[in-house]
PDB file of C-alpha atoms in Angstrom:
ATOM      1  CA  MET A 223      -0.006  -0.117  -0.355  1.00 59.00           C
ATOM      2  CA  LEU A 224       3.344   2.011   0.861  1.00 51.00           C
ATOM      3  CA  ARG A 225       4.651   1.173  -2.284  1.00 57.00           C
ATOM      4  CA  PHE A 226       1.023   2.382  -4.393  1.00 50.00           C
ATOM      5  CA  ILE A 227       1.086   5.547  -2.781  1.00 50.00           C
ATOM      6  CA  TRP A 228       4.868   6.792  -3.219  1.00 49.00           C
ATOM      7  CA  CYS A 229       4.797   5.882  -7.179  1.00 53.00           C
ATOM      8  CA  GLN A 230       0.854   8.625  -6.886  1.00 53.00           C
ATOM      9  CA  ILE A 231       3.066  11.329  -5.134  1.00 50.00           C
ATOM     10  CA  ILE A 232       6.171  10.330  -8.093  1.00 52.00           C
ATOM     11  CA  MET A 233       4.069  10.082 -10.769  1.00 62.00           C
ATOM     12  CA  TRP A 234       2.012  13.243  -9.914  1.00 54.00           C
ATOM     13  CA  GLY A 235       4.383  15.074  -9.265  1.00 54.00           C
ATOM     14  CA  VAL A 236       6.655  14.383 -12.926  1.00 52.00           C
ATOM     15  CA  ASP A 237       2.688  15.646 -14.658  1.00 62.00           C
ATOM     16  CA  MET A 238       3.664  19.037 -12.322  1.00 58.00           C
ATOM     17  CA  ASN A 239       6.564  19.497 -13.511  1.00 59.00           C
ATOM     18  CA  ASN A 240       5.526  18.278 -17.235  1.00 63.00           C
ATOM     19  CA  ARG A 241       2.598  21.165 -17.058  1.00 65.00           C
ATOM     20  CA  THR A 242       4.900  24.175 -15.450  1.00 60.00           C
ATOM     21  CA  LEU A 243       7.480  23.353 -17.800  1.00 54.00           C
ATOM     22  CA  ALA A 244       4.526  23.628 -21.015  1.00 59.00           C
ATOM     23  CA  GLN A 245       3.261  26.476 -19.346  1.00 64.00           C
ATOM     24  CA  LEU A 246       7.241  28.031 -19.285  1.00 50.00           C
ATOM     25  CA  ARG A 247       6.971  27.423 -22.911  1.00 61.00           C
ATOM     26  CA  ARG A 248       4.325  28.943 -24.164  1.00 63.00           C
ATOM     27  CA  LYS A 249       5.150  32.277 -21.573  1.00 58.00           C
ATOM     28  CA  ASN A 250       8.538  32.315 -23.287  1.00 57.00           C
ATOM     29  CA  LEU A 251       6.384  31.886 -26.792  1.00 52.00           C
ATOM     30  CA  GLY A 252       4.234  34.657 -25.765  1.00 54.00           C
ATOM     31  CA  LEU A 253       7.285  36.757 -25.126  1.00 52.00           C
ATOM     32  CA  LYS A 254       9.145  35.865 -28.220  1.00 55.00           C
ATOM     33  CA  ILE A 255       5.853  36.912 -30.351  1.00 54.00           C
ATOM     34  CA  ALA A 256       4.898  39.900 -28.493  1.00 53.00           C
ATOM     35  CA  ALA A 257       8.941  41.163 -28.945  1.00 53.00           C
ATOM     36  CA  ALA A 258       8.224  40.226 -32.528  1.00 51.00           C
ATOM     37  CA  LEU A 259       5.312  42.842 -32.561  1.00 54.00           C
ATOM     38  CA  ALA A 260       6.807  45.172 -31.108  1.00 56.00           C
ATOM     39  CA  VAL A 261       9.714  45.189 -33.739  1.00 48.00           C
ATOM     40  CA  LEU A 262       7.323  44.895 -36.344  1.00 49.00           C
ATOM     41  CA  LEU A 263       5.605  47.951 -34.557  1.00 50.00           C
ATOM     42  CA  ALA A 264       8.917  49.929 -34.725  1.00 48.00           C
ATOM     43  CA  LEU A 265       9.409  49.014 -37.895  1.00 48.00           C
ATOM     44  CA  LEU A 266       6.251  50.786 -39.453  1.00 49.00           C
ATOM     45  CA  GLN A 267       6.977  53.529 -37.609  1.00 53.00           C
ATOM     46  CA  VAL A 268      10.174  54.324 -38.527  1.00 45.00           C
ATOM     47  CA  GLN A 269       9.233  53.786 -42.109  1.00 48.00           C
ATOM     48  CA  SER A 270       5.785  55.789 -41.937  1.00 48.00           C
ATOM     49  CA  VAL A 271       7.931  58.793 -40.678  1.00 49.00           C
ATOM     50  CA  GLN A 272      10.928  58.152 -42.794  1.00 52.00           C
ATOM     51  CA  ALA A 273       9.473  57.686 -46.092  1.00 73.00           C
ATOM     52  CA  THR A 274       8.798  60.445 -48.589  1.00 89.00           C
ATOM     53  CA  PRO A 275       7.281  61.424 -51.119  1.00 96.00           C
ATOM     54  CA  ILE A 276       8.053  59.435 -54.708  1.00 96.00           C
ATOM     55  CA  LEU A 277       6.941  61.463 -57.655  1.00 98.00           C
ATOM     56  CA  GLU A 278       6.499  59.733 -60.990  1.00 98.00           C
ATOM     57  CA  TRP A 279       6.810  61.000 -64.141  1.00 98.00           C
ATOM     58  CA  ASN A 280       5.336  60.219 -67.979  1.00 97.00           C
ATOM     59  CA  PRO A 281       9.070  60.448 -69.724  1.00 95.00           C
ATOM     60  CA  ILE A 282       7.290  61.081 -73.197  1.00 96.00           C
ATOM     61  CA  ASN A 283       5.815  64.335 -72.042  1.00 95.00           C
ATOM     62  CA  ASN A 284       7.546  64.743 -68.589  1.00 94.00           C
ATOM     63  CA  LYS A 285       4.659  65.292 -66.722  1.00 98.00           C
ATOM     64  CA  LEU A 286       3.940  64.226 -63.285  1.00 98.00           C
ATOM     65  CA  ILE A 287       1.477  61.043 -63.413  1.00 99.00           C
ATOM     66  CA  GLY A 288       1.706  59.957 -59.399  1.00 98.00           C
ATOM     67  CA  ALA A 289       3.533  59.863 -56.193  1.00 98.00           C
ATOM     68  CA  ARG A 290       4.237  57.379 -54.122  1.00 97.00           C
ATOM     69  CA  ASN A 291       4.668  57.093 -50.168  1.00 97.00           C
ATOM     70  CA  VAL A 292       2.280  60.471 -49.128  1.00 98.00           C
ATOM     71  CA  ASP A 293       1.606  60.777 -45.769  1.00 97.00           C
ATOM     72  CA  VAL A 294      -2.064  60.716 -45.276  1.00 97.00           C
ATOM     73  CA  GLY A 295      -3.384  60.967 -41.278  1.00 95.00           C
ATOM     74  CA  GLY A 296       0.073  58.930 -40.842  1.00 94.00           C
ATOM     75  CA  TRP A 297       0.145  56.082 -43.048  1.00 96.00           C
ATOM     76  CA  LEU A 298       1.295  56.086 -46.624  1.00 97.00           C
ATOM     77  CA  TYR A 299      -0.492  55.619 -50.098  1.00 98.00           C
ATOM     78  CA  ASP A 300       0.570  56.665 -53.160  1.00 98.00           C
ATOM     79  CA  VAL A 301      -1.497  58.880 -55.386  1.00 99.00           C
ATOM     80  CA  TRP A 302      -2.017  58.609 -59.804  1.00 99.00           C
ATOM     81  CA  PHE A 303      -3.268  61.627 -61.322  1.00 99.00           C
ATOM     82  CA  ILE A 304      -6.172  59.879 -64.111  1.00 99.00           C
ATOM     83  CA  ASP A 305      -8.352  61.988 -66.644  1.00 98.00           C
ATOM     84  CA  SER A 306     -11.301  60.159 -66.771  1.00 98.00           C
ATOM     85  CA  SER A 307     -14.425  59.586 -64.830  1.00 98.00           C
ATOM     86  CA  CYS A 308     -15.515  58.287 -61.067  1.00 98.00           C
ATOM     87  CA  GLU A 309     -17.856  55.681 -63.460  1.00 98.00           C
ATOM     88  CA  ALA A 310     -15.138  54.328 -65.541  1.00 98.00           C
ATOM     89  CA  LEU A 311     -12.645  55.002 -62.314  1.00 99.00           C
ATOM     90  CA  TRP A 312     -14.067  52.983 -59.691  1.00 98.00           C
ATOM     91  CA  SER A 313     -16.100  49.926 -60.927  1.00 97.00           C
ATOM     92  CA  GLY A 314     -19.493  52.004 -61.759  1.00 98.00           C
ATOM     93  CA  CYS A 315     -18.700  54.997 -59.308  1.00 98.00           C
ATOM     94  CA  ASP A 316     -18.782  52.119 -56.003  1.00 98.00           C
ATOM     95  CA  ARG A 317     -18.460  54.458 -53.072  1.00 97.00           C
ATOM     96  CA  ASN A 318     -17.216  51.467 -51.611  1.00 97.00           C
ATOM     97  CA  LYS A 319     -14.495  51.300 -54.033  1.00 98.00           C
ATOM     98  CA  PHE A 320     -13.227  54.600 -52.731  1.00 98.00           C
ATOM     99  CA  LEU A 321      -9.942  54.268 -50.687  1.00 98.00           C
ATOM    100  CA  PHE A 322     -11.163  57.116 -48.394  1.00 98.00           C
ATOM    101  CA  LYS A 323     -14.677  56.661 -47.382  1.00 97.00           C
ATOM    102  CA  ASP A 324     -15.472  60.231 -45.668  1.00 98.00           C
ATOM    103  CA  GLU A 325     -14.976  64.097 -45.729  1.00 98.00           C
ATOM    104  CA  VAL A 326     -11.962  63.790 -42.713  1.00 97.00           C
ATOM    105  CA  ALA A 327     -10.574  62.015 -44.557  1.00 98.00           C
ATOM    106  CA  ALA A 328     -10.565  62.894 -48.074  1.00 98.00           C
ATOM    107  CA  ARG A 329     -10.104  66.731 -46.631  1.00 98.00           C
ATOM    108  CA  LEU A 330      -6.358  64.949 -45.448  1.00 98.00           C
ATOM    109  CA  ALA A 331      -5.821  63.163 -48.597  1.00 98.00           C
ATOM    110  CA  SER A 332      -6.400  66.498 -50.506  1.00 98.00           C
ATOM    111  CA  HIS A 333      -4.143  68.729 -48.118  1.00 97.00           C
ATOM    112  CA  ALA A 334      -1.373  66.460 -48.240  1.00 98.00           C
ATOM    113  CA  LEU A 335      -1.379  66.618 -51.792  1.00 98.00           C
ATOM    114  CA  LEU A 336      -0.409  70.202 -51.653  1.00 96.00           C
ATOM    115  CA  ASP A 337       1.775  69.706 -48.884  1.00 96.00           C
ATOM    116  CA  GLN A 338       3.777  66.973 -49.728  1.00 97.00           C
ATOM    117  CA  VAL A 339       4.247  66.625 -54.018  1.00 97.00           C
ATOM    118  CA  LEU A 340       2.482  69.984 -55.518  1.00 96.00           C
ATOM    119  CA  LEU A 341       5.666  71.889 -54.026  1.00 94.00           C
ATOM    120  CA  ASN A 342       8.976  73.481 -55.757  1.00 92.00           C
ATOM    121  CA  PHE A 343      11.072  70.816 -55.407  1.00 88.00           C
ATOM    122  CA  ALA A 344      13.884  72.536 -57.604  1.00 81.00           C
ATOM    123  CA  PRO A 345      14.284  74.933 -59.981  1.00 80.00           C
ATOM    124  CA  HIS A 346      13.485  72.327 -62.522  1.00 85.00           C
ATOM    125  CA  ILE A 347      10.393  70.735 -60.441  1.00 91.00           C
ATOM    126  CA  PRO A 348       8.156  73.606 -59.783  1.00 94.00           C
ATOM    127  CA  LEU A 349       5.048  71.925 -59.578  1.00 95.00           C
ATOM    128  CA  ASP A 350       3.945  74.830 -57.046  1.00 93.00           C
ATOM    129  CA  THR A 351       3.969  77.379 -59.185  1.00 93.00           C
ATOM    130  CA  ASN A 352       3.322  75.484 -62.701  1.00 95.00           C
ATOM    131  CA  PRO A 353      -0.228  73.309 -62.467  1.00 96.00           C
ATOM    132  CA  TRP A 354       0.098  72.440 -66.008  1.00 97.00           C
ATOM    133  CA  MET A 355       3.038  70.035 -65.244  1.00 98.00           C
ATOM    134  CA  VAL A 356       0.636  67.761 -63.626  1.00 98.00           C
ATOM    135  CA  ASN A 357      -1.071  65.353 -65.655  1.00 98.00           C
ATOM    136  CA  GLY A 358      -4.468  65.730 -66.806  1.00 98.00           C
ATOM    137  CA  ILE A 359      -4.158  69.545 -66.459  1.00 98.00           C
ATOM    138  CA  GLU A 360      -3.212  71.536 -69.512  1.00 97.00           C
ATOM    139  CA  ASP A 361      -4.457  75.698 -67.606  1.00 97.00           C
ATOM    140  CA  THR A 362      -1.467  77.230 -67.087  1.00 95.00           C
ATOM    141  CA  LYS A 363      -3.085  78.644 -63.614  1.00 94.00           C
ATOM    142  CA  VAL A 364      -4.996  76.902 -61.677  1.00 96.00           C
ATOM    143  CA  ALA A 365      -5.251  72.585 -61.634  1.00 97.00           C
ATOM    144  CA  ARG A 366      -8.528  71.138 -59.403  1.00 98.00           C
ATOM    145  CA  ILE A 367      -7.690  67.445 -58.548  1.00 98.00           C
ATOM    146  CA  LEU A 368     -10.721  65.176 -57.343  1.00 98.00           C
ATOM    147  CA  THR A 369     -10.761  62.778 -54.595  1.00 98.00           C
ATOM    148  CA  PRO A 370     -13.911  61.273 -54.340  1.00 98.00           C
ATOM    149  CA  TYR A 371     -15.393  60.148 -50.554  1.00 98.00           C
ATOM    150  CA  GLU A 372     -19.297  59.559 -50.898  1.00 98.00           C
ATOM    151  CA  ARG A 373     -22.225  58.712 -52.849  1.00 98.00           C
ATOM    152  CA  GLU A 374     -25.723  58.052 -52.348  1.00 95.00           C
ATOM    153  CA  PRO A 375     -27.407  54.488 -54.295  1.00 93.00           C
ATOM    154  CA  GLY A 376     -28.229  55.262 -57.241  1.00 95.00           C
ATOM    155  CA  SER A 377     -27.349  59.140 -57.124  1.00 98.00           C
ATOM    156  CA  PRO A 378     -26.198  61.056 -60.498  1.00 98.00           C
ATOM    157  CA  GLU A 379     -23.291  62.451 -58.557  1.00 98.00           C
ATOM    158  CA  VAL A 380     -20.446  61.893 -56.435  1.00 98.00           C
ATOM    159  CA  ILE A 381     -19.130  64.020 -53.287  1.00 98.00           C
ATOM    160  CA  VAL A 382     -15.306  64.782 -53.764  1.00 98.00           C
ATOM    161  CA  MET A 383     -13.148  66.702 -52.082  1.00 98.00           C
ATOM    162  CA  ALA A 384     -10.861  69.320 -54.545  1.00 98.00           C
ATOM    163  CA  ALA A 385      -6.988  69.877 -53.874  1.00 97.00           C
ATOM    164  CA  PHE A 386      -6.825  73.554 -55.948  1.00 97.00           C
ATOM    165  CA  ASN A 387      -3.093  74.379 -56.683  1.00 96.00           C
ATOM    166  CA  SER A 388      -2.164  78.132 -58.407  1.00 94.00           C
ATOM    167  CA  ASP A 389       0.434  79.449 -60.418  1.00 91.00           C
ATOM    168  CA  ASP A 390       0.467  82.127 -57.356  1.00 80.00           C
ATOM    169  CA  ARG A 391       3.386  82.189 -55.451  1.00 71.00           C
ATOM    170  CA  PRO A 392       4.340  79.041 -53.843  1.00 68.00           C
ATOM    171  CA  GLY A 393       2.045  78.511 -51.102  1.00 63.00           C
ATOM    172  CA  THR A 394      -0.344  80.965 -51.724  1.00 65.00           C
ATOM    173  CA  PHE A 395      -3.756  80.451 -52.889  1.00 69.00           C
ATOM    174  CA  ASP A 396      -2.917  76.771 -52.904  1.00 88.00           C
ATOM    175  CA  PHE A 397      -6.140  75.528 -50.821  1.00 89.00           C
ATOM    176  CA  VAL A 398      -8.662  72.643 -50.424  1.00 94.00           C
ATOM    177  CA  PRO A 399     -12.572  74.654 -50.184  1.00 94.00           C
ATOM    178  CA  ASP A 400     -14.571  74.460 -46.557  1.00 91.00           C
ATOM    179  CA  SER A 401     -16.920  72.037 -48.391  1.00 92.00           C
ATOM    180  CA  PRO A 402     -16.834  69.352 -50.808  1.00 95.00           C
ATOM    181  CA  ALA A 403     -18.188  69.917 -54.447  1.00 96.00           C
ATOM    182  CA  ALA A 404     -20.711  67.632 -56.366  1.00 96.00           C
ATOM    183  CA  ASP A 405     -19.971  65.911 -59.654  1.00 96.00           C
ATOM    184  CA  LEU A 406     -21.618  64.047 -62.391  1.00 97.00           C
ATOM    185  CA  VAL A 407     -20.628  60.341 -61.972  1.00 98.00           C
ATOM    186  CA  THR A 408     -20.364  60.721 -65.402  1.00 98.00           C
ATOM    187  CA  TRP A 409     -18.277  63.817 -66.282  1.00 98.00           C
ATOM    188  CA  ASN A 410     -15.139  63.118 -67.494  1.00 98.00           C
ATOM    189  CA  THR A 411     -12.097  65.288 -66.748  1.00 98.00           C
ATOM    190  CA  THR A 412     -10.845  64.812 -70.309  1.00 97.00           C
ATOM    191  CA  GLY A 413     -10.821  67.586 -72.451  1.00 93.00           C
ATOM    192  CA  TYR A 414     -11.666  70.008 -68.649  1.00 98.00           C
ATOM    193  CA  PRO A 415      -8.045  71.222 -68.547  1.00 98.00           C
ATOM    194  CA  ARG A 416      -8.348  72.160 -64.833  1.00 98.00           C
ATOM    195  CA  ASN A 417      -9.702  68.786 -63.595  1.00 98.00           C
ATOM    196  CA  VAL A 418      -7.812  65.547 -62.802  1.00 99.00           C
ATOM    197  CA  TRP A 419      -8.827  62.564 -60.893  1.00 99.00           C
ATOM    198  CA  ALA A 420      -6.952  61.488 -57.557  1.00 99.00           C
ATOM    199  CA  TYR A 421      -6.863  57.717 -57.892  1.00 99.00           C
ATOM    200  CA  TRP A 422      -5.023  56.736 -54.143  1.00 99.00           C
ATOM    201  CA  THR A 423      -4.281  52.993 -53.368  1.00 98.00           C
ATOM    202  CA  VAL A 424      -2.169  51.839 -50.901  1.00 95.00           C
ATOM    203  CA  PRO A 425       1.072  50.876 -51.648  1.00 85.00           C
ATOM    204  CA  GLU A 426       2.586  46.980 -51.616  1.00 69.00           C
ATOM    205  CA  PRO A 427       3.894  45.767 -48.569  1.00 65.00           C
ATOM    206  CA  THR A 428       8.213  46.850 -48.141  1.00 55.00           C
ATOM    207  CA  SER A 429      10.834  44.159 -47.678  1.00 52.00           C
ATOM    208  CA  ILE A 430      10.597  45.706 -44.046  1.00 53.00           C
ATOM    209  CA  THR A 431       7.189  45.895 -43.450  1.00 53.00           C
ATOM    210  CA  LEU A 432       7.392  41.351 -44.748  1.00 53.00           C
ATOM    211  CA  LEU A 433      10.060  40.172 -42.413  1.00 56.00           C
ATOM    212  CA  GLY A 434       7.913  41.800 -39.256  1.00 55.00           C
ATOM    213  CA  ILE A 435       4.881  39.457 -40.087  1.00 56.00           C
ATOM    214  CA  ALA A 436       7.487  36.564 -41.469  1.00 57.00           C
ATOM    215  CA  LEU A 437       9.161  36.498 -37.814  1.00 58.00           C
ATOM    216  CA  VAL A 438       5.786  37.213 -35.970  1.00 54.00           C
ATOM    217  CA  GLY A 439       3.807  34.163 -39.077  1.00 59.00           C
ATOM    218  CA  LEU A 440       6.819  32.361 -38.108  1.00 55.00           C
ATOM    219  CA  GLY A 441       6.298  33.050 -34.353  1.00 56.00           C
ATOM    220  CA  LEU A 442       2.415  31.509 -34.410  1.00 52.00           C
ATOM    221  CA  SER A 443       3.263  28.585 -36.254  1.00 56.00           C
ATOM    222  CA  SER A 444       5.429  27.677 -33.532  1.00 54.00           C
ATOM    223  CA  ARG A 445       2.947  27.770 -31.284  1.00 53.00           C
ATOM    224  CA  CYS A 446       0.589  25.857 -32.875  1.00 53.00           C
ATOM    225  CA  LYS A 447       2.902  23.062 -33.566  1.00 54.00           C
ATOM    226  CA  LYS A 448       4.348  22.849 -29.332  1.00 54.00           C
ATOM    227  CA  THR A 449      -0.257  22.920 -28.369  1.00 55.00           C
TER     228      THR A 449
END
């Protein structure tokens, strides 16, 4: 009887030891995953802070066709300047296809164009005082760049926020109106020299981002195998 009790005590001790080791492993794995997430977030923050817009040019006519790494509210986006209609660009002008969903976000995006992209970067890149250098703009005085964000189902109009860039002194008469505007869904900016659409996209993940995601993924995969 005593031998049986002693064996039970030993088995209980071994079981408790195994449970403790398993808990320690899980805790250690959790700390590793948390550390990987912290590294990923730090990398993303550094990437966001350090990134500056990269201008994209049409090599044939030297027009600005877009810009990458535009900071809108702390997040980076790409933007392309396209002469077309809302109907053609956003699958029938479907509001679900708009990258920015409300007036606040569209306003931030429009200000970002004026503050980060449409600037006089150098004597040979005077985007602020030469609005015609933007693709789709032929007017030498003013550019009106449209960012859509709202459309009621079935409505013939789309609500847009506009960024106005003029040829005056840098920073003067460049503005985003206090109120949004409404344009026809089928209205094509081609042939309207002062107007062009801003087509915003989310950039592809960078190698730094992919590395961070891979580290987290490896941690989660390891955890699944051990549980």
